[in-house]
Each structure stands twice: as C-alpha cells, then as structure tokens.
mmCIF file of C-alpha atoms and ligand atoms in Angstrom:
data_model
loop_
_atom_site.group_PDB
_atom_site.id
_atom_site.type_symbol
_atom_site.label_atom_id
_atom_site.label_comp_id
_atom_site.label_asym_id
_atom_site.label_seq_id
_atom_site.Cartn_x
_atom_site.Cartn_y
_atom_site.Cartn_z
ATOM 1 C CA MET O 1 13.124 20.610 -2.187
ATOM 2 C CA ARG O 2 11.507 17.308 -1.194
ATOM 3 C CA LYS O 3 9.328 15.780 -3.892
ATOM 4 C CA LYS O 4 5.694 15.514 -2.834
ATOM 5 C CA ILE O 5 3.897 12.255 -3.475
ATOM 6 C CA SER O 6 0.375 11.275 -2.523
ATOM 7 C CA VAL O 7 -1.263 8.011 -1.573
ATOM 8 C CA LEU O 8 -5.001 7.267 -1.586
ATOM 9 C CA THR O 9 -7.116 4.263 -0.657
ATOM 10 C CA THR O 10 -10.279 3.760 -2.608
ATOM 11 C CA GLY O 11 -13.119 1.312 -3.249
ATOM 12 C CA GLY O 12 -14.140 -1.170 -0.535
ATOM 13 C CA ASP O 13 -11.773 -1.153 2.417
ATOM 14 C CA CYS O 14 -9.867 -4.273 3.367
ATOM 15 C CA PRO O 15 -7.433 -5.312 6.131
ATOM 16 C CA GLY O 16 -3.865 -4.359 5.243
ATOM 17 C CA LEU O 17 -4.502 -0.878 3.806
ATOM 18 C CA ASN O 18 -2.864 0.850 6.721
ATOM 19 C CA ALA O 19 0.224 -1.375 6.393
ATOM 20 C CA VAL O 20 0.603 0.008 2.862
ATOM 21 C CA VAL O 21 0.130 3.634 3.989
ATOM 22 C CA ARG O 22 2.730 3.118 6.731
ATOM 23 C CA ALA O 23 5.255 1.471 4.395
ATOM 24 C CA VAL O 24 4.748 4.190 1.745
ATOM 25 C CA THR O 25 5.454 6.845 4.309
ATOM 26 C CA ARG O 26 8.634 5.195 5.664
ATOM 27 C CA THR O 27 10.039 4.322 2.272
ATOM 28 C CA ALA O 28 9.324 7.781 0.836
ATOM 29 C CA ASP O 29 11.102 9.330 3.775
ATOM 30 C CA ARG O 30 14.219 7.254 2.981
ATOM 31 C CA TYR O 31 14.124 8.573 -0.635
ATOM 32 C CA GLY O 32 13.702 12.122 0.643
ATOM 33 C CA MET O 33 10.085 12.448 -0.481
ATOM 34 C CA GLU O 34 7.163 14.002 1.412
ATOM 35 C CA VAL O 35 3.866 12.108 1.574
ATOM 36 C CA LEU O 36 0.381 13.550 1.503
ATOM 37 C CA GLY O 37 -2.422 11.113 2.301
ATOM 38 C CA CYS O 38 -5.378 11.872 0.046
ATOM 39 C CA CYS O 39 -8.581 11.552 2.075
ATOM 40 C CA GLU O 40 -11.866 9.795 1.125
ATOM 41 C CA GLY O 41 -10.489 8.046 -1.937
ATOM 42 C CA PHE O 42 -10.355 9.874 -5.279
ATOM 43 C CA GLU O 43 -12.823 12.503 -3.966
ATOM 44 C CA GLY O 44 -9.891 14.036 -2.028
ATOM 45 C CA LEU O 45 -8.290 14.921 -5.387
ATOM 46 C CA LEU O 46 -11.012 17.424 -6.266
ATOM 47 C CA PRO O 47 -9.916 21.023 -5.755
ATOM 48 C CA PRO O 48 -8.763 22.353 -3.409
ATOM 49 C CA GLY O 49 -7.638 18.812 -2.441
ATOM 50 C CA ASN O 50 -8.230 17.055 0.884
ATOM 51 C CA PHE O 51 -4.874 15.896 2.164
ATOM 52 C CA LEU O 52 -3.372 14.728 5.412
ATOM 53 C CA SER O 53 0.337 15.150 5.980
ATOM 54 C CA LEU O 54 1.831 11.767 6.607
ATOM 55 C CA ASP O 55 5.017 11.200 8.529
ATOM 56 C CA ARG O 56 6.360 8.584 10.942
ATOM 57 C CA SER O 57 4.296 9.880 13.879
ATOM 58 C CA ALA O 58 1.037 10.116 11.807
ATOM 59 C CA THR O 59 1.459 6.510 10.702
ATOM 60 C CA ALA O 60 2.742 5.041 13.970
ATOM 61 C CA GLY O 61 0.688 2.261 15.506
ATOM 62 C CA ILE O 62 -1.588 1.728 12.488
ATOM 63 C CA MET O 63 -0.259 -1.603 11.170
ATOM 64 C CA HIS O 64 -2.752 -3.680 13.099
ATOM 65 C CA LEU O 65 -5.753 -1.520 12.397
ATOM 66 C CA GLY O 66 -8.424 -2.660 9.950
ATOM 67 C CA GLY O 67 -10.006 -0.159 7.522
ATOM 68 C CA THR O 68 -7.973 2.811 6.356
ATOM 69 C CA ILE O 69 -6.913 5.923 8.252
ATOM 70 C CA LEU O 70 -7.341 7.874 4.993
ATOM 71 C CA GLY O 71 -10.988 6.972 4.453
ATOM 72 C CA THR O 72 -12.396 5.520 1.272
ATOM 73 C CA THR O 73 -15.434 5.455 -0.966
ATOM 74 C CA ASN O 74 -16.830 3.355 -3.777
ATOM 75 C CA LYS O 75 -19.126 6.137 -4.909
ATOM 76 C CA GLY O 76 -18.719 9.685 -6.218
ATOM 77 C CA HIS O 77 -17.143 11.311 -9.267
ATOM 78 C CA PHE O 78 -14.612 8.595 -10.252
ATOM 79 C CA ILE O 79 -16.553 5.409 -10.898
ATOM 80 C CA ALA O 80 -14.926 3.793 -13.960
ATOM 81 C CA LYS O 81 -16.602 0.387 -13.756
ATOM 82 C CA ILE O 82 -20.202 -0.427 -13.044
ATOM 83 C CA GLY O 83 -21.930 -3.721 -12.429
ATOM 84 C CA ALA O 84 -19.909 -6.753 -13.515
ATOM 85 C CA GLY O 85 -17.298 -4.618 -15.231
ATOM 86 C CA ASP O 86 -18.882 -2.435 -17.903
ATOM 87 C CA LYS O 87 -16.527 0.479 -18.331
ATOM 88 C CA ALA O 88 -17.669 4.059 -17.829
ATOM 89 C CA ALA O 89 -15.353 6.946 -18.698
ATOM 90 C CA ILE O 90 -14.651 9.609 -16.102
ATOM 91 C CA PRO O 91 -15.680 12.990 -17.540
ATOM 92 C CA GLN O 92 -12.837 15.145 -18.915
ATOM 93 C CA GLU O 93 -14.039 17.906 -16.622
ATOM 94 C CA THR O 94 -13.243 15.724 -13.581
ATOM 95 C CA ILE O 95 -9.832 14.813 -14.997
ATOM 96 C CA GLN O 96 -9.076 18.508 -15.452
ATOM 97 C CA LYS O 97 -9.934 19.114 -11.824
ATOM 98 C CA VAL O 98 -7.499 16.401 -10.729
ATOM 99 C CA ARG O 99 -4.778 17.978 -12.911
ATOM 100 C CA GLN O 100 -5.515 21.317 -11.250
ATOM 101 C CA THR O 101 -4.977 19.755 -7.787
ATOM 102 C CA PHE O 102 -1.744 18.087 -8.944
ATOM 103 C CA ASP O 103 -0.476 21.455 -10.122
ATOM 104 C CA THR O 104 -1.524 23.579 -7.170
ATOM 105 C CA CYS O 105 -0.295 21.029 -4.644
ATOM 106 C CA GLY O 106 2.887 20.334 -6.609
ATOM 107 C CA LEU O 107 2.369 16.557 -6.659
ATOM 108 C CA HIS O 108 5.093 14.505 -8.248
ATOM 109 C CA ALA O 109 3.167 11.218 -8.274
ATOM 110 C CA LEU O 110 0.101 9.441 -6.899
ATOM 111 C CA ILE O 111 -0.218 5.962 -5.535
ATOM 112 C CA ILE O 112 -3.699 4.449 -5.889
ATOM 113 C CA VAL O 113 -4.431 1.551 -3.563
ATOM 114 C CA GLY O 114 -7.509 -0.008 -5.056
ATOM 115 C CA GLY O 115 -9.230 -2.929 -6.703
ATOM 116 C CA ASP O 116 -10.258 -3.551 -10.261
ATOM 117 C CA GLY O 117 -12.631 -0.521 -10.567
ATOM 118 C CA SER O 118 -10.301 1.923 -8.855
ATOM 119 C CA LEU O 119 -7.339 0.849 -10.946
ATOM 120 C CA THR O 120 -9.442 1.347 -14.057
ATOM 121 C CA THR O 121 -9.932 4.948 -12.887
ATOM 122 C CA GLY O 122 -6.190 5.118 -12.227
ATOM 123 C CA LEU O 123 -5.490 3.935 -15.730
ATOM 124 C CA GLN O 124 -7.589 6.724 -17.169
ATOM 125 C CA LEU O 125 -5.733 9.310 -15.125
ATOM 126 C CA PHE O 126 -2.430 7.869 -16.316
ATOM 127 C CA GLU O 127 -3.567 7.917 -19.980
ATOM 128 C CA ASN O 128 -4.370 11.558 -19.404
ATOM 129 C CA GLY O 129 -0.784 12.286 -18.407
ATOM 130 C CA MET O 130 -0.760 11.810 -14.665
ATOM 131 C CA PRO O 131 2.063 9.938 -12.947
ATOM 132 C CA ILE O 132 0.192 7.007 -11.356
ATOM 133 C CA VAL O 133 1.365 3.832 -9.593
ATOM 134 C CA GLY O 134 -1.236 1.235 -8.577
ATOM 135 C CA VAL O 135 -1.314 -1.078 -5.567
ATOM 136 C CA PRO O 136 -3.863 -3.922 -5.788
ATOM 137 C CA LYS O 137 -6.153 -4.546 -2.859
ATOM 138 C CA THR O 138 -9.296 -6.596 -2.519
ATOM 139 C CA ILE O 139 -10.563 -9.375 -0.252
ATOM 140 C CA ASP O 140 -11.935 -10.983 -3.370
ATOM 141 C CA ASN O 141 -8.465 -11.893 -4.746
ATOM 142 C CA ASP O 142 -9.869 -11.467 -8.261
ATOM 143 C CA LEU O 143 -7.210 -9.409 -10.046
ATOM 144 C CA GLU O 144 -5.587 -11.285 -12.909
ATOM 145 C CA ALA O 145 -2.188 -9.659 -12.816
ATOM 146 C CA THR O 146 -1.206 -10.555 -9.225
ATOM 147 C CA ALA O 147 -1.114 -13.987 -7.679
ATOM 148 C CA ILE O 148 -2.585 -12.590 -4.423
ATOM 149 C CA THR O 149 -3.962 -9.377 -3.016
ATOM 150 C CA PHE O 150 -3.788 -8.379 0.660
ATOM 151 C CA GLY O 151 -7.095 -8.512 2.454
ATOM 152 C CA PHE O 152 -7.818 -11.991 1.055
ATOM 153 C CA ASP O 153 -6.023 -13.905 3.785
ATOM 154 C CA SER O 154 -7.801 -11.861 6.509
ATOM 155 C CA ALA O 155 -11.184 -12.496 4.916
ATOM 156 C CA VAL O 156 -10.502 -16.223 4.677
ATOM 157 C CA ALA O 157 -9.445 -16.199 8.369
ATOM 158 C CA CYS O 158 -12.786 -14.602 9.226
ATOM 159 C CA VAL O 159 -14.658 -17.282 7.263
ATOM 160 C CA VAL O 160 -12.738 -20.073 9.018
ATOM 161 C CA ASP O 161 -13.426 -18.568 12.403
ATOM 162 C CA ALA O 162 -17.153 -18.351 11.508
ATOM 163 C CA MET O 163 -17.086 -21.967 10.298
ATOM 164 C CA ASP O 164 -15.522 -23.165 13.486
ATOM 165 C CA ARG O 165 -18.264 -21.459 15.501
ATOM 166 C CA LEU O 166 -21.076 -22.614 13.221
ATOM 167 C CA HIS O 167 -19.826 -26.173 13.217
ATOM 168 C CA THR O 168 -20.310 -26.661 16.951
ATOM 169 C CA THR O 169 -23.852 -25.299 17.004
ATOM 170 C CA ALA O 170 -24.795 -27.185 13.808
ATOM 171 C CA THR O 171 -23.466 -30.453 15.224
ATOM 172 C CA SER O 172 -25.195 -29.957 18.558
ATOM 173 C CA HIS O 173 -28.600 -29.587 16.748
ATOM 174 C CA ARG O 174 -27.876 -31.983 13.910
ATOM 175 C CA ARG O 175 -28.578 -29.174 11.483
ATOM 176 C CA VAL O 176 -27.529 -28.106 8.014
ATOM 177 C CA MET O 177 -25.749 -24.780 8.203
ATOM 178 C CA VAL O 178 -25.358 -22.509 5.223
ATOM 179 C CA LEU O 179 -22.779 -19.722 5.306
ATOM 180 C CA GLU O 180 -22.909 -17.035 2.612
ATOM 181 C CA VAL O 181 -19.555 -15.304 2.019
ATOM 182 C CA MET O 182 -18.329 -12.430 -0.170
ATOM 183 C CA GLY O 183 -16.144 -12.525 -3.266
ATOM 184 C CA ARG O 184 -18.244 -10.895 -5.988
ATOM 185 C CA HIS O 185 -17.770 -12.906 -9.218
ATOM 186 C CA ALA O 186 -14.916 -15.022 -7.878
ATOM 187 C CA GLY O 187 -15.164 -17.981 -5.585
ATOM 188 C CA TRP O 188 -11.723 -17.714 -3.908
ATOM 189 C CA ILE O 189 -12.964 -16.722 -0.458
ATOM 190 C CA ALA O 190 -15.582 -19.509 -0.443
ATOM 191 C CA LEU O 191 -13.101 -22.070 -1.754
ATOM 192 C CA TYR O 192 -10.268 -21.300 0.675
ATOM 193 C CA GLY O 193 -12.497 -20.467 3.636
ATOM 194 C CA GLY O 194 -14.656 -23.527 2.978
ATOM 195 C CA MET O 195 -11.743 -25.934 2.648
ATOM 196 C CA ALA O 196 -9.992 -24.633 5.758
ATOM 197 C CA GLY O 197 -13.268 -24.523 7.697
ATOM 198 C CA GLY O 198 -14.220 -28.108 6.928
ATOM 199 C CA ALA O 199 -17.130 -27.465 4.531
ATOM 200 C CA ASP O 200 -18.969 -30.387 3.034
ATOM 201 C CA VAL O 201 -20.380 -28.321 0.148
ATOM 202 C CA ILE O 202 -18.848 -25.286 -1.507
ATOM 203 C CA LEU O 203 -20.806 -23.353 -4.118
ATOM 204 C CA ILE O 204 -18.885 -20.884 -6.236
ATOM 205 C CA PRO O 205 -19.760 -18.650 -9.235
ATOM 206 C CA GLU O 206 -17.411 -20.579 -11.521
ATOM 207 C CA ILE O 207 -19.177 -23.940 -11.026
ATOM 208 C CA PRO O 208 -22.977 -23.505 -11.319
ATOM 209 C CA PHE O 209 -24.829 -25.709 -8.871
ATOM 210 C CA ASP O 210 -27.798 -28.040 -9.000
ATOM 211 C CA LEU O 211 -29.967 -28.007 -5.857
ATOM 212 C CA ASP O 212 -30.866 -31.650 -6.324
ATOM 213 C CA ARG O 213 -27.189 -32.593 -6.129
ATOM 214 C CA VAL O 214 -26.661 -30.354 -3.056
ATOM 215 C CA SER O 215 -29.665 -31.964 -1.320
ATOM 216 C CA GLU O 216 -28.413 -35.412 -2.281
ATOM 217 C CA THR O 217 -25.150 -34.729 -0.507
ATOM 218 C CA VAL O 218 -27.045 -33.699 2.623
ATOM 219 C CA ARG O 219 -29.177 -36.907 2.458
ATOM 220 C CA GLN O 220 -26.134 -39.096 1.983
ATOM 221 C CA ARG O 221 -24.322 -37.542 4.911
ATOM 222 C CA ASP O 222 -27.456 -37.970 7.059
ATOM 223 C CA LYS O 223 -27.657 -41.630 6.022
ATOM 224 C CA PHE O 224 -24.036 -42.213 7.081
ATOM 225 C CA GLY O 225 -24.705 -40.606 10.489
ATOM 226 C CA ALA O 226 -23.084 -37.170 9.988
ATOM 227 C CA LYS O 227 -24.175 -34.842 12.751
ATOM 228 C CA SER O 228 -24.140 -31.734 10.548
ATOM 229 C CA THR O 229 -23.582 -30.606 7.005
ATOM 230 C CA MET O 230 -21.731 -27.375 6.413
ATOM 231 C CA VAL O 231 -22.422 -25.498 3.159
ATOM 232 C CA VAL O 232 -20.410 -22.455 2.112
ATOM 233 C CA VAL O 233 -21.965 -20.371 -0.634
ATOM 234 C CA ALA O 234 -20.179 -17.529 -2.421
ATOM 235 C CA GLU O 235 -22.444 -14.524 -2.883
ATOM 236 C CA GLY O 236 -21.950 -14.753 -6.653
ATOM 237 C CA ALA O 237 -22.810 -18.485 -6.895
ATOM 238 C CA ARG O 238 -25.682 -19.343 -9.235
ATOM 239 C CA PRO O 239 -27.768 -22.351 -10.132
ATOM 240 C CA LYS O 240 -27.210 -24.214 -13.380
ATOM 241 C CA GLN O 241 -30.458 -22.827 -14.705
ATOM 242 C CA GLY O 242 -30.534 -19.240 -13.529
ATOM 243 C CA GLY O 243 -28.548 -16.143 -12.800
ATOM 244 C CA GLN O 244 -26.813 -14.626 -9.773
ATOM 245 C CA TYR O 245 -28.912 -13.303 -6.885
ATOM 246 C CA LEU O 246 -28.851 -9.559 -6.604
ATOM 247 C CA HIS O 247 -29.408 -7.854 -3.311
ATOM 248 C CA THR O 248 -30.112 -4.241 -4.250
ATOM 249 C CA VAL O 249 -30.092 -2.365 -7.495
ATOM 250 C CA MET O 250 -29.314 1.345 -7.304
ATOM 251 C CA GLY O 251 -28.406 3.618 -10.238
ATOM 252 C CA GLY O 252 -27.075 0.770 -12.389
ATOM 253 C CA GLU O 253 -25.014 -0.609 -9.502
ATOM 254 C CA TYR O 254 -25.935 -3.768 -7.663
ATOM 255 C CA ARG O 255 -24.815 -5.809 -4.691
ATOM 256 C CA LEU O 256 -24.693 -9.556 -4.867
ATOM 257 C CA GLY O 257 -26.415 -11.458 -2.087
ATOM 258 C CA GLY O 258 -29.350 -13.590 -1.128
ATOM 259 C CA VAL O 259 -28.204 -16.914 -2.581
ATOM 260 C CA GLY O 260 -27.599 -18.349 0.919
ATOM 261 C CA GLU O 261 -31.258 -17.897 1.876
ATOM 262 C CA VAL O 262 -32.372 -19.571 -1.339
ATOM 263 C CA VAL O 263 -30.021 -22.529 -0.914
ATOM 264 C CA GLY O 264 -30.951 -22.927 2.747
ATOM 265 C CA HIS O 265 -34.669 -22.842 1.975
ATOM 266 C CA GLU O 266 -34.376 -25.357 -0.816
ATOM 267 C CA ILE O 267 -32.265 -27.779 1.200
ATOM 268 C CA ALA O 268 -34.797 -27.699 4.047
ATOM 269 C CA ASN O 269 -37.700 -28.238 1.598
ATOM 270 C CA ARG O 270 -36.059 -31.072 -0.294
ATOM 271 C CA THR O 271 -34.487 -32.984 2.659
ATOM 272 C CA GLY O 272 -36.720 -32.087 5.598
ATOM 273 C CA LYS O 273 -33.551 -31.248 7.526
ATOM 274 C CA GLU O 274 -33.522 -28.338 9.908
ATOM 275 C CA THR O 275 -31.433 -25.697 8.127
ATOM 276 C CA ARG O 276 -30.038 -22.369 9.237
ATOM 277 C CA VAL O 277 -28.464 -19.618 7.163
ATOM 278 C CA CYS O 278 -25.781 -17.149 8.242
ATOM 279 C CA VAL O 279 -24.621 -14.228 6.007
ATOM 280 C CA LEU O 280 -21.107 -13.209 7.076
ATOM 281 C CA GLY O 281 -21.196 -9.907 5.201
ATOM 282 C CA HIS O 282 -18.877 -7.062 6.133
ATOM 283 C CA LEU O 283 -17.327 -8.885 9.067
ATOM 284 C CA GLN O 284 -15.044 -10.321 6.367
ATOM 285 C CA ARG O 285 -13.746 -6.840 5.582
ATOM 286 C CA GLY O 286 -13.224 -5.589 9.098
ATOM 287 C CA GLY O 287 -10.829 -6.182 11.931
ATOM 288 C CA ALA O 288 -7.099 -6.579 12.187
ATOM 289 C CA PRO O 289 -5.193 -7.921 9.144
ATOM 290 C CA THR O 290 -3.486 -11.286 9.441
ATOM 291 C CA ALA O 291 0.325 -11.442 9.498
ATOM 292 C CA VAL O 292 0.288 -12.442 5.783
ATOM 293 C CA ASP O 293 -1.699 -9.297 4.866
ATOM 294 C CA ARG O 294 0.476 -7.030 7.002
ATOM 295 C CA ILE O 295 3.610 -8.297 5.262
ATOM 296 C CA LEU O 296 2.095 -8.199 1.800
ATOM 297 C CA GLY O 297 0.706 -4.697 2.379
ATOM 298 C CA THR O 298 4.081 -3.496 3.658
ATOM 299 C CA ARG O 299 5.964 -5.012 0.710
ATOM 300 C CA PHE O 300 3.477 -3.539 -1.818
ATOM 301 C CA GLY O 301 3.903 -0.123 -0.198
ATOM 302 C CA VAL O 302 7.677 -0.263 -0.347
ATOM 303 C CA HIS O 303 7.644 -1.365 -3.994
ATOM 304 C CA ALA O 304 5.192 1.373 -5.028
ATOM 305 C CA VAL O 305 7.583 4.079 -3.773
ATOM 306 C CA LYS O 306 10.525 2.373 -5.485
ATOM 307 C CA LEU O 307 8.601 2.540 -8.775
ATOM 308 C CA ILE O 308 8.063 6.258 -8.267
ATOM 309 C CA HIS O 309 11.757 6.713 -7.491
ATOM 310 C CA GLU O 310 12.534 4.898 -10.788
ATOM 311 C CA ASN O 311 9.897 6.973 -12.692
ATOM 312 C CA LYS O 312 8.005 3.819 -13.632
ATOM 313 C CA PHE O 313 4.460 5.087 -13.956
ATOM 314 C CA GLY O 314 1.283 3.394 -15.246
ATOM 315 C CA MET O 315 2.408 0.264 -13.410
ATOM 316 C CA MET O 316 0.712 -1.803 -10.729
ATOM 317 C CA VAL O 317 2.632 -3.550 -7.997
ATOM 318 C CA SER O 318 2.157 -7.273 -8.227
ATOM 319 C CA TYR O 319 3.051 -10.568 -6.517
ATOM 320 C CA ALA O 320 4.487 -13.347 -8.619
ATOM 321 C CA ASP O 321 6.681 -16.352 -7.795
ATOM 322 C CA ASP O 322 7.270 -15.197 -4.267
ATOM 323 C CA CYS O 323 8.563 -11.813 -5.423
ATOM 324 C CA ILE O 324 7.089 -8.354 -5.539
ATOM 325 C CA THR O 325 7.275 -7.048 -9.080
ATOM 326 C CA GLU O 326 5.184 -4.744 -11.336
ATOM 327 C CA VAL O 327 2.883 -5.063 -14.355
ATOM 328 C CA PRO O 328 1.256 -2.386 -16.594
ATOM 329 C CA ILE O 329 -2.063 -1.344 -14.983
ATOM 330 C CA ASN O 330 -3.942 -2.073 -18.245
ATOM 331 C CA GLU O 331 -2.943 -5.753 -17.955
ATOM 332 C CA ALA O 332 -4.246 -5.839 -14.406
ATOM 333 C CA VAL O 333 -7.729 -4.474 -15.138
ATOM 334 C CA ASN O 334 -8.460 -6.377 -18.331
ATOM 335 C CA LYS O 335 -9.669 -9.568 -16.856
ATOM 336 C CA LEU O 336 -11.067 -10.890 -13.595
ATOM 337 C CA ARG O 337 -9.187 -13.815 -12.013
ATOM 338 C CA GLN O 338 -11.778 -16.453 -11.281
ATOM 339 C CA VAL O 339 -11.311 -19.961 -9.958
ATOM 340 C CA PRO O 340 -10.565 -22.298 -12.905
ATOM 341 C CA PRO O 341 -13.167 -25.062 -12.392
ATOM 342 C CA ASP O 342 -10.609 -27.813 -13.041
ATOM 343 C CA CYS O 343 -7.695 -26.324 -11.118
ATOM 344 C CA GLN O 344 -5.678 -28.459 -8.698
ATOM 345 C CA ILE O 345 -7.186 -27.024 -5.564
ATOM 346 C CA VAL O 346 -10.698 -27.747 -6.780
ATOM 347 C CA GLN O 347 -9.633 -31.300 -7.634
ATOM 348 C CA ASP O 348 -8.039 -31.670 -4.179
ATOM 349 C CA ALA O 349 -11.249 -30.373 -2.594
ATOM 350 C CA ARG O 350 -13.292 -32.912 -4.506
ATOM 351 C CA ALA O 351 -10.821 -35.656 -3.528
ATOM 352 C CA SER O 352 -11.368 -34.722 0.125
ATOM 353 C CA GLU O 353 -15.114 -35.261 -0.329
ATOM 354 C CA ILE O 354 -16.184 -31.683 -0.789
ATOM 355 C CA SER O 355 -19.137 -31.353 -3.200
ATOM 356 C CA PHE O 356 -19.395 -28.342 -5.513
ATOM 357 C CA GLY O 357 -23.069 -29.149 -6.068
ATOM 358 C CA ASP O 358 -22.538 -29.886 -9.793
HETATM 359 O O1 LIG R 401 -15.084 -6.219 -3.475
HETATM 360 C C1 LIG R 401 -15.108 -6.373 -2.109
HETATM 361 C C2 LIG R 401 -16.516 -6.612 -1.637
HETATM 362 O O2 LIG R 401 -16.431 -6.839 -0.268
HETATM 363 C C3 LIG R 401 -17.232 -7.774 -2.311
HETATM 364 O O3 LIG R 401 -16.829 -9.026 -1.861
HETATM 365 C C4 LIG R 401 -18.645 -7.423 -2.013
HETATM 366 O O4 LIG R 401 -19.505 -7.946 -2.992
HETATM 367 C C5 LIG R 401 -18.637 -5.907 -2.066
HETATM 368 O O5 LIG R 401 -17.332 -5.497 -1.877
HETATM 369 C C6 LIG R 401 -19.551 -5.256 -1.092
HETATM 370 O O6 LIG R 401 -19.480 -3.877 -1.313
HETATM 371 P P1 LIG R 401 -20.100 -2.815 -0.263
HETATM 372 O O7 LIG R 401 -19.156 -2.632 0.850
HETATM 373 O O8 LIG R 401 -20.276 -1.627 -1.108
HETATM 374 O O9 LIG R 401 -21.419 -3.353 0.204
#
C-alpha cells in the first residue's frame, strides 16, 4: 500500500508556495507515496480532516500562480507565537484532535510549509510524537536557520517595480517619495528593495532613525539639485527615541504599519518639501513568483519528501552554501534573522550614498 503523506501551507501566503506543493507531489509519486493536501492551514487537520487529493493533474499549471491552492490562515486553533514572538502553547486537546486525524486518515507524515510561527506549532506537534518536516517560507526572510526563504525575492521584485514607478513621478514633481514596505521585525525587504530601486534613504528596524538626519539628507540633496529623494521605510522601523508603529491591535496580536505616514509628515514639516507616501502592503505578497522563488520552492519541496523517505522528522529544509540541506526545527524557530547593522551589504549601501537616517 502507498504511504500517505500530507502537505499544508500556513501563515501568511507568499509567492512560491505552489511550486513547493507541485514538487512535493511529483517527488512523492516517484517514491511511491500518495499526497493529501491539507486545506486552510492547520485548521484542515481538525477532525474529520479537510484534504484534497494531490496528483500530477491536480498540481499541473500551478507553478506560476501566487498564493496557495491549498488555502492558508494565520488565525485559528494553532497559533503558537503571538506579537513579536512570545510563545503560546497549543492546547493538548487540539493536539489530540490532530493525532486522531493522523490515525483515521492513516497519515505517515506531514510537511508544514510555514514561517516562524507555523514552524513553532510544527515543533510542538513533533514533540508530541507526530512525524513532521518543515519547509520555511516568508517574504520577510527572517528565519535564522536558512540563508534565504522563497517569497523574499518576489517581494523585493515588487518593491523595485514600485520604486521605478514612484521615481518617475517623484522626479517630475521634484518631490520626496516615501515607500513603506513589509518585513515585520527585519529590514531585509527594505534593504534589498531599496538598494535595487535606487533609494536615497533606507530605514530599517535594526538601525533606529533620527528624523533630523533624514531631513538633513533631503535638504542636502535639494541643495545639490537632486530632482527627487526616495525614502524606503520598513514597516518595523522605529525612531531612536520611540517604539515601532502599530497599525491595529486585536486580541494580543498586532500589525506593524504607519511609520511611512509619520516619516513623510515629518520630512514635509522639517524641510518644506512636497512629500508623498505610498504603502505597498499586500501587493508584495501577491502575484507570480520570480524564477528564483520557483526554483527555491521546487528544491525545498523535493528535499522535504526526501527527508520523509529517510525518516528524518523534526527537521526543517534549509538553504546553506548553495545547497539544500536540513536543520532541526527548534534551531530554526529560536531566533529571528535580522539585518546585522554593520554587515557588508549595509556598509556597501552607505558607500553608495544611501543614508540609514542614523
Ligand atoms: O510575515 C509576512 C507579512 O507579510 C509581514 O511582512 C507583514 O507584517 C504581515 O505578514 C502582514 O500580515 P497580514 O497578512 O496578516 O496582514
């Protein structure tokens, strides 16, 4: 009898998820395994189980699609991290229900494609005896145990496209343009998107900013005849004296956001320059994955099934030194990977006259 494995996508969606689902299905087929796609994230594991049978025809033509054909959620019964990372245990009652679904559906293993919070949930299921393999995904690129996550390159491409568009309108009007981008507590999207998009100022959570310094950069550029100043602000960026800007607070959970408006308003007040603000938001998460993310997603999917074949559970697929490998999930969820303030890329950005507002 063919072994049954399941794959679920959970947490915020990102481009490249469908490439993973497709690769899991194809690789599993080669190992003689049957794949059930678990729908709506972890919620699909609650009895009686919400599964979609995955085969070559069900996963044909999905590589280029954004989002996830399986659906996802970052709410519900399985939230293991809240806010900036405070851990919350999943109730034993919920874990028992998952075990029941494993037993009734005869599941041999489960692949969890998720970010930091979802892999923390996965770790708990593994510690309760379930055969779990993790696949990292997030546009934020903030997982310590992998050099890169798929979704990041697509998000950066979206930022660069937005910058190219904003640049022409900003220059035409001799304006300051502020672009707020995602990334939670890590500044990778702002740093890469800003550098590639020709930003003059990049504000990231790891380097608290001073609005006087930001305004001084704008004044200097004006003095030297620059037709525009492009400012990229990560949603988690914060001033030297002050905290992050929170958009909404609901049931202990919050969304970052609003810093772009504050920065734009203050620049206009301090410099007298006409300033406009654009919040890129979920455009960064949607649309077709880039080639890099399609390849990374595919390779992660292949490796996840190999791990199951080798009975290596409690592991997360990871990218290191141009190879796909694996690390224990508990190493992956222990620490966020933030931008080291003195790293080479930050130094190179500074050398190319990008200000970090510090
Ligand atoms: O973690 C991915 C991410 O897109 C963050 O960059 C952003 O802060 C958050 O998710 C937004 O979440 P939601 O889709 O729930 O608004």
